[in-house]
């Protein structure tokens, strides 16, 4: 075992204690009081860790955000940690899903996504402080509270902090196979509206323009935009149309979910969806984007650089990716080098068997500490 890994291995019990305190503080995205209790807990922790600056961003509808900074005035481009304290588990989940440790695994709501990631990152910083090895550049640690619903309020905060950063470190869990995430698909949600003309289906069907028939033709065309081999998926997920059993339907509305690997694919798809034209005379077709997250495009150079640093300390990392998004999508799309999935290994995120593999805590803390202290030396 390398010296650094051994150091964090000896800190494992302290990490578990911190993880238990966090998991037992329930913090469902929609429960501001609960999320704020998690923010209080971290604020006290950052104070104990001697952060140079701690700033709280009060929120109306969600839990507050928190930004802790070390080496505030150091030269050099900052590192930015991105973590979220909110979970998908409603208040009271602990009653049916209590914290338990079994066969080297720590079970509990939000343990994997991503409270263990918070523990790992704070422990890496704390360990480097204790060893007097914190790099001479600012280290920002941003804690947000609404990632699980797409970061509607924190997106601009994340982007403004990321703008001049050297590296963004996203503490989301690793893939199920234990690989860090060097790519994430982007996604866009669209609403399709097809307008026809209503008419009595018995008396004057010829006067109607059947929006369902127009929709059916559009649906086939939209479905043909799928290019699964290149990671592009286009899925019509909801349909609503017609008004009565004896009326030619005048309108159909549908929801479309899109996923892409590259920004080019995102732009091409957007172009195709927003220029659909009606097939039936008199019909109208509009397709509107309701929201989107750009893809985090695969970056192998960045992965190899991180892997080489980990290897020096006996931590081997693998490369993977996922169809799901994170806040890393925002920073990567800005061109900021972004490493994601740096958190714990485990399984069952968002599910009742959510758990963390305990030995991954010191392992990932070693990796993060090494990345922070050696990022420059390796360039
Ligand atoms: Zn997460």
Short mmCIF file of C-alpha atoms and ligand atoms in Angstrom, two decimals:
data_model
loop_
_atom_site.label_atom_id
_atom_site.label_comp_id
_atom_site.label_asym_id
_atom_site.label_seq_id
_atom_site.Cartn_x
_atom_site.Cartn_y
_atom_site.Cartn_z
CA UNK A 1 0.00 0.00 0.00
CA UNK A 2 1.37 3.42 -0.91
CA UNK A 3 2.17 5.89 1.88
CA UNK A 4 -0.69 8.23 0.88
CA UNK A 5 -3.21 5.40 0.60
CA UNK A 6 -2.12 4.17 4.01
CA UNK A 7 -2.61 7.65 5.43
CA UNK A 8 -6.23 7.76 4.24
CA UNK A 9 -6.79 4.13 5.16
CA UNK A 10 -6.07 5.14 8.75
CA UNK A 11 -8.74 7.85 8.40
CA UNK A 12 -11.47 5.42 7.30
CA UNK A 13 -13.32 5.35 10.63
CA UNK A 14 -13.42 9.15 10.76
CA UNK A 15 -14.79 9.19 7.19
CA UNK A 16 -17.51 6.68 8.12
CA UNK A 17 -18.48 8.79 11.11
CA UNK A 18 -18.88 11.86 8.91
CA UNK A 19 -20.82 9.84 6.34
CA UNK A 20 -23.21 8.56 8.99
CA UNK A 21 -23.85 12.09 10.29
CA UNK A 22 -24.65 13.25 6.76
CA UNK A 23 -26.86 10.32 5.76
CA UNK A 24 -28.81 10.60 9.03
CA UNK A 25 -29.53 14.23 8.12
CA UNK A 26 -32.20 13.64 5.47
CA UNK A 27 -32.10 16.15 2.61
CA UNK A 28 -34.73 15.57 -0.07
CA UNK A 29 -34.51 18.22 -2.81
CA UNK A 30 -38.03 19.57 -2.10
CA UNK A 31 -37.53 19.71 1.68
CA UNK A 32 -35.76 23.04 2.25
CA UNK A 33 -35.59 22.61 6.04
CA UNK A 34 -33.89 19.23 5.73
CA UNK A 35 -31.44 20.39 3.06
CA UNK A 36 -30.59 23.48 5.13
CA UNK A 37 -29.72 21.20 8.06
CA UNK A 38 -27.19 19.45 5.79
CA UNK A 39 -25.83 22.85 4.76
CA UNK A 40 -25.50 23.82 8.48
CA UNK A 41 -23.62 20.57 9.11
CA UNK A 42 -21.18 21.25 6.26
CA UNK A 43 -20.77 24.91 7.19
CA UNK A 44 -19.66 23.83 10.68
CA UNK A 45 -17.36 21.22 9.14
CA UNK A 46 -15.72 23.76 6.80
CA UNK A 47 -15.25 26.12 9.76
CA UNK A 48 -13.50 23.37 11.72
CA UNK A 49 -11.34 22.70 8.64
CA UNK A 50 -10.18 26.33 8.68
CA UNK A 51 -11.52 27.46 5.30
CA UNK A 52 -10.35 30.99 4.41
CA UNK A 53 -13.81 32.05 3.33
CA UNK A 54 -17.26 30.53 3.67
CA UNK A 55 -20.12 32.12 1.78
CA UNK A 56 -23.75 31.07 2.05
CA UNK A 57 -26.17 31.77 -0.82
CA UNK A 58 -29.68 31.96 0.66
CA UNK A 59 -32.38 30.33 -1.48
CA UNK A 60 -36.12 30.81 -1.40
CA UNK A 61 -37.46 27.55 -2.78
CA UNK A 62 -34.53 25.18 -2.24
CA UNK A 63 -31.88 24.63 0.40
CA UNK A 64 -29.15 27.28 0.57
CA UNK A 65 -25.91 26.92 -1.40
CA UNK A 66 -22.51 27.08 0.27
CA UNK A 67 -19.08 28.02 -1.05
CA UNK A 68 -15.93 27.33 0.97
CA UNK A 69 -12.53 28.46 -0.26
CA UNK A 70 -9.00 27.58 0.79
CA UNK A 71 -5.91 29.52 -0.33
CA UNK A 72 -8.23 32.31 -1.35
CA UNK A 73 -5.44 34.69 -2.45
CA UNK A 74 -2.97 32.17 -3.81
CA UNK A 75 -1.76 32.65 -7.38
CA UNK A 76 -2.69 30.09 -10.01
CA UNK A 77 -5.98 29.01 -11.49
CA UNK A 78 -8.44 27.55 -8.99
CA UNK A 79 -9.69 24.01 -8.59
CA UNK A 80 -13.45 23.75 -8.29
CA UNK A 81 -15.22 20.95 -6.41
CA UNK A 82 -18.87 20.45 -7.34
CA UNK A 83 -21.08 18.58 -4.89
CA UNK A 84 -24.79 18.50 -4.15
CA UNK A 85 -26.39 17.72 -0.78
CA UNK A 86 -29.90 16.99 -2.03
CA UNK A 87 -31.16 13.44 -2.48
CA UNK A 88 -34.14 11.84 -4.22
CA UNK A 89 -35.34 10.22 -0.97
CA UNK A 90 -38.36 11.93 0.70
CA UNK A 91 -38.25 12.76 4.43
CA UNK A 92 -38.89 9.70 6.58
CA UNK A 93 -37.02 7.31 4.26
CA UNK A 94 -34.58 6.50 7.07
CA UNK A 95 -37.39 4.70 8.90
CA UNK A 96 -37.54 2.04 6.19
CA UNK A 97 -33.96 2.38 4.95
CA UNK A 98 -31.88 2.86 8.11
CA UNK A 99 -28.12 3.23 8.03
CA UNK A 100 -26.44 -0.17 8.27
CA UNK A 101 -23.00 -1.58 7.62
CA UNK A 102 -22.83 -5.08 6.17
CA UNK A 103 -20.01 -6.95 4.46
CA UNK A 104 -17.91 -3.88 3.84
CA UNK A 105 -20.84 -1.84 2.55
CA UNK A 106 -22.48 1.25 4.02
CA UNK A 107 -26.23 1.41 3.29
CA UNK A 108 -28.43 4.51 3.57
CA UNK A 109 -30.44 7.05 1.55
CA UNK A 110 -28.15 9.39 -0.40
CA UNK A 111 -25.00 7.59 0.80
CA UNK A 112 -23.73 6.95 -2.72
CA UNK A 113 -25.36 9.91 -4.48
CA UNK A 114 -23.51 11.76 -3.24
CA UNK A 115 -22.83 12.15 0.46
CA UNK A 116 -19.86 9.79 0.31
CA UNK A 117 -18.46 12.02 -2.46
CA UNK A 118 -18.65 15.00 -0.11
CA UNK A 119 -16.86 13.01 2.60
CA UNK A 120 -14.12 11.95 0.16
CA UNK A 121 -13.49 15.48 -1.11
CA UNK A 122 -13.45 17.15 2.32
CA UNK A 123 -11.21 14.38 3.63
CA UNK A 124 -8.78 14.83 0.72
CA UNK A 125 -8.50 18.57 1.47
CA UNK A 126 -8.27 17.95 5.23
CA UNK A 127 -5.57 15.32 4.69
CA UNK A 128 -3.47 17.62 2.50
CA UNK A 129 -3.84 20.41 5.08
CA UNK A 130 -2.61 18.06 7.80
CA UNK A 131 0.32 17.03 5.60
CA UNK A 132 1.04 20.63 4.57
CA UNK A 133 0.65 19.63 0.92
CA UNK A 134 -2.28 21.75 -0.20
CA UNK A 135 -1.33 23.22 -3.61
CA UNK A 136 -0.71 26.94 -3.91
CA UNK A 137 -3.86 27.82 -5.79
CA UNK A 138 -7.39 28.64 -4.66
CA UNK A 139 -9.61 25.65 -3.97
CA UNK A 140 -13.33 26.34 -4.26
CA UNK A 141 -15.81 23.87 -2.81
CA UNK A 142 -19.33 24.58 -4.04
CA UNK A 143 -22.25 22.82 -2.37
CA UNK A 144 -25.60 23.01 -4.16
CA UNK A 145 -29.05 21.78 -3.20
CA UNK A 146 -31.13 21.08 -6.34
CA UNK A 147 -28.96 18.99 -8.66
CA UNK A 148 -31.44 16.13 -8.69
CA UNK A 149 -33.93 18.29 -10.56
CA UNK A 150 -31.40 19.75 -13.02
CA UNK A 151 -29.80 22.62 -11.03
CA UNK A 152 -32.27 25.34 -12.09
CA UNK A 153 -30.94 27.94 -9.60
CA UNK A 154 -27.31 26.88 -9.23
CA UNK A 155 -26.44 26.63 -12.93
CA UNK A 156 -25.35 30.30 -13.20
CA UNK A 157 -23.38 30.07 -9.91
CA UNK A 158 -21.58 26.95 -11.17
CA UNK A 159 -20.79 28.57 -14.50
CA UNK A 160 -19.47 31.82 -13.05
CA UNK A 161 -17.16 29.97 -10.64
CA UNK A 162 -16.01 27.54 -13.32
CA UNK A 163 -15.16 30.26 -15.84
CA UNK A 164 -11.50 30.73 -14.81
CA UNK A 165 -10.84 27.31 -13.30
CA UNK A 166 -7.99 24.90 -13.96
CA UNK A 167 -10.08 21.82 -13.26
CA UNK A 168 -13.60 20.95 -12.13
CA UNK A 169 -13.88 17.89 -9.89
CA UNK A 170 -17.39 16.45 -9.76
CA UNK A 171 -17.93 14.15 -6.80
CA UNK A 172 -20.80 12.13 -8.28
CA UNK A 173 -20.52 8.36 -7.75
CA UNK A 174 -18.40 6.25 -10.07
CA UNK A 175 -20.10 4.05 -12.68
CA UNK A 176 -21.51 0.76 -11.40
CA UNK A 177 -18.24 -0.86 -12.54
CA UNK A 178 -16.20 1.63 -10.49
CA UNK A 179 -14.96 3.75 -13.40
CA UNK A 180 -14.75 7.54 -13.32
CA UNK A 181 -16.94 9.31 -15.86
CA UNK A 182 -15.02 10.83 -18.74
CA UNK A 183 -18.21 11.42 -20.73
CA UNK A 184 -21.87 12.04 -20.09
CA UNK A 185 -24.62 12.33 -22.60
CA UNK A 186 -26.42 15.61 -22.96
CA UNK A 187 -30.16 15.77 -23.07
CA UNK A 188 -32.95 17.97 -24.34
CA UNK A 189 -36.67 17.89 -23.61
CA UNK A 190 -39.07 19.01 -26.33
CA UNK A 191 -42.78 19.56 -26.66
CA UNK A 192 -44.37 18.85 -30.02
CA UNK A 193 -47.68 20.51 -30.85
CA UNK A 194 -49.69 19.41 -33.89
CA UNK A 195 -52.71 21.52 -34.81
CA UNK A 196 -55.45 20.40 -37.20
CA UNK A 197 -59.09 21.35 -37.42
CA UNK A 198 -62.02 19.94 -35.43
CA UNK A 199 -65.15 18.66 -37.21
CA UNK A 200 -68.09 16.36 -36.48
CA UNK A 201 -66.88 12.84 -37.26
CA UNK A 202 -70.36 11.81 -38.46
CA UNK A 203 -71.77 14.90 -40.17
CA UNK A 204 -68.72 16.49 -41.82
CA UNK A 205 -65.54 14.46 -41.41
CA UNK A 206 -64.21 15.90 -44.67
CA UNK A 207 -64.11 19.37 -43.08
CA UNK A 208 -61.69 18.29 -40.36
CA UNK A 209 -57.91 18.05 -40.36
CA UNK A 210 -57.09 15.07 -38.17
CA UNK A 211 -54.24 16.10 -35.86
CA UNK A 212 -53.70 12.49 -34.73
CA UNK A 213 -53.03 11.36 -38.31
CA UNK A 214 -50.65 14.28 -38.81
CA UNK A 215 -48.97 13.41 -35.50
CA UNK A 216 -48.61 9.76 -36.53
CA UNK A 217 -46.72 10.77 -39.66
CA UNK A 218 -44.52 13.17 -37.68
CA UNK A 219 -43.88 10.48 -35.06
CA UNK A 220 -42.38 8.13 -37.65
CA UNK A 221 -40.15 10.88 -38.95
CA UNK A 222 -39.02 11.84 -35.43
CA UNK A 223 -38.36 8.20 -34.60
CA UNK A 224 -36.11 7.96 -37.66
CA UNK A 225 -33.80 10.55 -36.07
CA UNK A 226 -32.55 7.86 -33.68
CA UNK A 227 -28.90 7.00 -34.23
CA UNK A 228 -28.23 4.66 -31.33
CA UNK A 229 -24.88 3.49 -32.69
CA UNK A 230 -23.58 7.04 -32.20
CA UNK A 231 -25.36 7.48 -28.89
CA UNK A 232 -28.19 9.64 -30.20
CA UNK A 233 -31.63 8.66 -28.91
CA UNK A 234 -34.89 10.40 -29.68
CA UNK A 235 -37.86 9.06 -27.74
CA UNK A 236 -41.47 10.20 -27.91
CA UNK A 237 -42.44 9.63 -24.30
CA UNK A 238 -45.92 11.10 -23.84
CA UNK A 239 -48.87 11.81 -26.15
CA UNK A 240 -52.10 13.65 -25.48
CA UNK A 241 -54.69 14.32 -28.17
CA UNK A 242 -58.33 14.45 -29.18
CA UNK A 243 -61.34 15.82 -27.33
CA UNK A 244 -64.28 13.40 -27.79
CA UNK A 245 -65.14 10.08 -29.41
CA UNK A 246 -67.10 11.68 -32.27
CA UNK A 247 -64.86 14.66 -33.04
CA UNK A 248 -62.03 14.85 -35.58
CA UNK A 249 -59.16 15.83 -33.24
CA UNK A 250 -57.85 19.36 -33.60
CA UNK A 251 -54.72 19.05 -31.50
CA UNK A 252 -52.05 16.62 -30.27
CA UNK A 253 -49.30 17.43 -27.80
CA UNK A 254 -46.35 15.11 -27.25
CA UNK A 255 -43.16 15.06 -25.15
CA UNK A 256 -39.84 14.09 -26.68
CA UNK A 257 -36.70 13.09 -24.77
CA UNK A 258 -33.38 13.39 -26.64
CA UNK A 259 -29.87 12.21 -25.62
CA UNK A 260 -26.60 12.91 -27.44
CA UNK A 261 -22.86 12.30 -27.07
CA UNK A 262 -21.57 15.42 -28.82
CA UNK A 263 -22.43 19.07 -29.16
CA UNK A 264 -22.58 18.62 -32.97
CA UNK A 265 -25.18 15.89 -32.57
CA UNK A 266 -27.13 18.12 -30.18
CA UNK A 267 -27.17 21.00 -32.68
CA UNK A 268 -28.10 18.79 -35.65
CA UNK A 269 -30.93 17.19 -33.74
CA UNK A 270 -32.20 20.56 -32.56
CA UNK A 271 -32.21 21.77 -36.15
CA UNK A 272 -34.13 18.70 -37.35
CA UNK A 273 -36.76 18.89 -34.61
CA UNK A 274 -37.41 22.60 -34.94
CA UNK A 275 -37.83 22.49 -38.73
CA UNK A 276 -40.42 19.70 -38.98
CA UNK A 277 -43.03 20.63 -41.59
CA UNK A 278 -46.64 19.44 -41.83
CA UNK A 279 -47.56 16.62 -44.22
CA UNK A 280 -51.29 17.37 -44.44
CA UNK A 281 -52.62 20.54 -46.07
CA UNK A 282 -53.76 22.98 -43.39
CA UNK A 283 -52.02 21.25 -40.48
CA UNK A 284 -49.48 23.03 -38.26
CA UNK A 285 -46.49 21.52 -36.49
CA UNK A 286 -44.31 23.21 -33.87
CA UNK A 287 -41.58 21.69 -31.74
CA UNK A 288 -40.23 23.67 -28.81
CA UNK A 289 -37.25 22.92 -26.58
CA UNK A 290 -38.29 23.11 -22.92
CA UNK A 291 -34.84 22.58 -21.43
CA UNK A 292 -31.48 20.95 -22.08
CA UNK A 293 -28.08 20.00 -20.68
CA UNK A 294 -25.19 19.90 -23.16
CA UNK A 295 -23.13 16.68 -23.35
CA UNK A 296 -19.82 16.27 -21.58
CA UNK A 297 -17.81 15.09 -24.56
CA UNK A 298 -15.38 12.22 -24.02
CA UNK A 299 -11.92 13.55 -23.05
CA UNK A 300 -9.30 10.80 -23.02
CA UNK A 301 -6.29 13.09 -22.47
CA UNK A 302 -7.77 14.27 -19.22
CA UNK A 303 -8.51 10.70 -18.15
CA UNK A 304 -4.97 9.51 -18.92
CA UNK A 305 -3.48 12.39 -16.97
CA UNK A 306 -5.62 11.57 -13.92
CA UNK A 307 -4.94 7.84 -14.27
CA UNK A 308 -1.16 8.39 -14.31
CA UNK A 309 -1.33 10.40 -11.08
CA UNK A 310 -3.50 7.77 -9.37
CA UNK A 311 -1.20 4.97 -10.50
CA UNK A 312 1.75 6.54 -8.67
CA UNK A 313 -0.14 6.03 -5.42
CA UNK A 314 -1.43 2.54 -6.11
CA UNK A 315 -4.90 3.68 -7.20
CA UNK A 316 -5.87 2.33 -10.63
CA UNK A 317 -8.77 4.09 -12.28
CA UNK A 318 -10.85 3.06 -15.26
CA UNK A 319 -12.76 5.08 -17.79
CA UNK A 320 -16.50 5.03 -18.39
CA UNK A 321 -19.53 7.18 -18.98
CA UNK A 322 -23.26 7.38 -18.64
CA UNK A 323 -26.45 8.54 -20.32
CA UNK A 324 -27.38 10.57 -17.25
CA UNK A 325 -26.35 14.19 -16.73
CA UNK A 326 -24.66 16.05 -13.87
CA UNK A 327 -23.36 19.54 -13.15
CA UNK A 328 -20.21 18.41 -14.97
CA UNK A 329 -22.15 18.79 -18.22
CA UNK A 330 -22.26 22.56 -17.66
CA UNK A 331 -18.55 23.02 -16.94
CA UNK A 332 -17.36 20.65 -19.68
CA UNK A 333 -19.49 22.45 -22.29
CA UNK A 334 -17.71 25.69 -21.29
CA UNK A 335 -14.39 24.07 -22.16
CA UNK A 336 -13.32 23.70 -18.50
CA UNK A 337 -11.39 20.44 -17.95
CA UNK A 338 -13.86 18.32 -15.97
CA UNK A 339 -13.40 15.02 -14.15
CA UNK A 340 -16.66 13.42 -13.06
CA UNK A 341 -17.65 10.31 -11.13
CA UNK A 342 -14.80 10.88 -8.64
CA UNK A 343 -16.98 9.85 -5.72
CA UNK A 344 -17.54 6.52 -4.02
CA UNK A 345 -17.99 3.11 -5.58
CA UNK A 346 -21.21 1.29 -4.85
CA UNK A 347 -24.61 0.55 -6.26
CA UNK A 348 -28.30 1.44 -6.05
CA UNK A 349 -28.21 5.23 -6.40
CA UNK A 350 -31.83 6.50 -6.12
CA UNK A 351 -32.94 2.99 -5.06
CA UNK A 352 -33.71 1.22 -1.80
CA UNK A 353 -30.45 -0.78 -1.83
CA UNK A 354 -28.29 2.35 -2.24
CA UNK A 355 -24.88 1.65 -0.72
CA UNK A 356 -21.22 2.58 -0.73
CA UNK A 357 -18.29 0.16 -0.83
CA UNK A 358 -16.41 1.31 2.26
CA UNK A 359 -12.90 0.56 0.97
CA UNK A 360 -13.51 3.03 -1.87
CA UNK A 361 -13.56 5.94 0.61
CA UNK A 362 -9.81 6.00 1.41
CA UNK A 363 -9.04 4.93 -2.15
CA UNK A 364 -10.87 7.86 -3.74
CA UNK A 365 -9.60 10.30 -1.08
CA UNK A 366 -6.07 9.24 -2.07
CA UNK A 367 -6.85 9.84 -5.73
CA UNK A 368 -8.34 13.30 -5.08
CA UNK A 369 -5.49 14.35 -2.78
CA UNK A 370 -2.96 13.24 -5.40
CA UNK A 371 -4.80 15.04 -8.19
CA UNK A 372 -4.82 18.27 -6.16
CA UNK A 373 -1.19 18.19 -5.13
CA UNK A 374 0.32 16.85 -8.36
CA UNK A 375 -1.82 18.24 -11.17
CA UNK A 376 0.84 20.76 -12.20
CA UNK A 377 3.91 18.61 -11.81
CA UNK A 378 2.48 16.20 -14.33
CA UNK A 379 1.87 18.66 -17.14
ZN1 LIG B 1 -25.78 13.02 -7.78
#
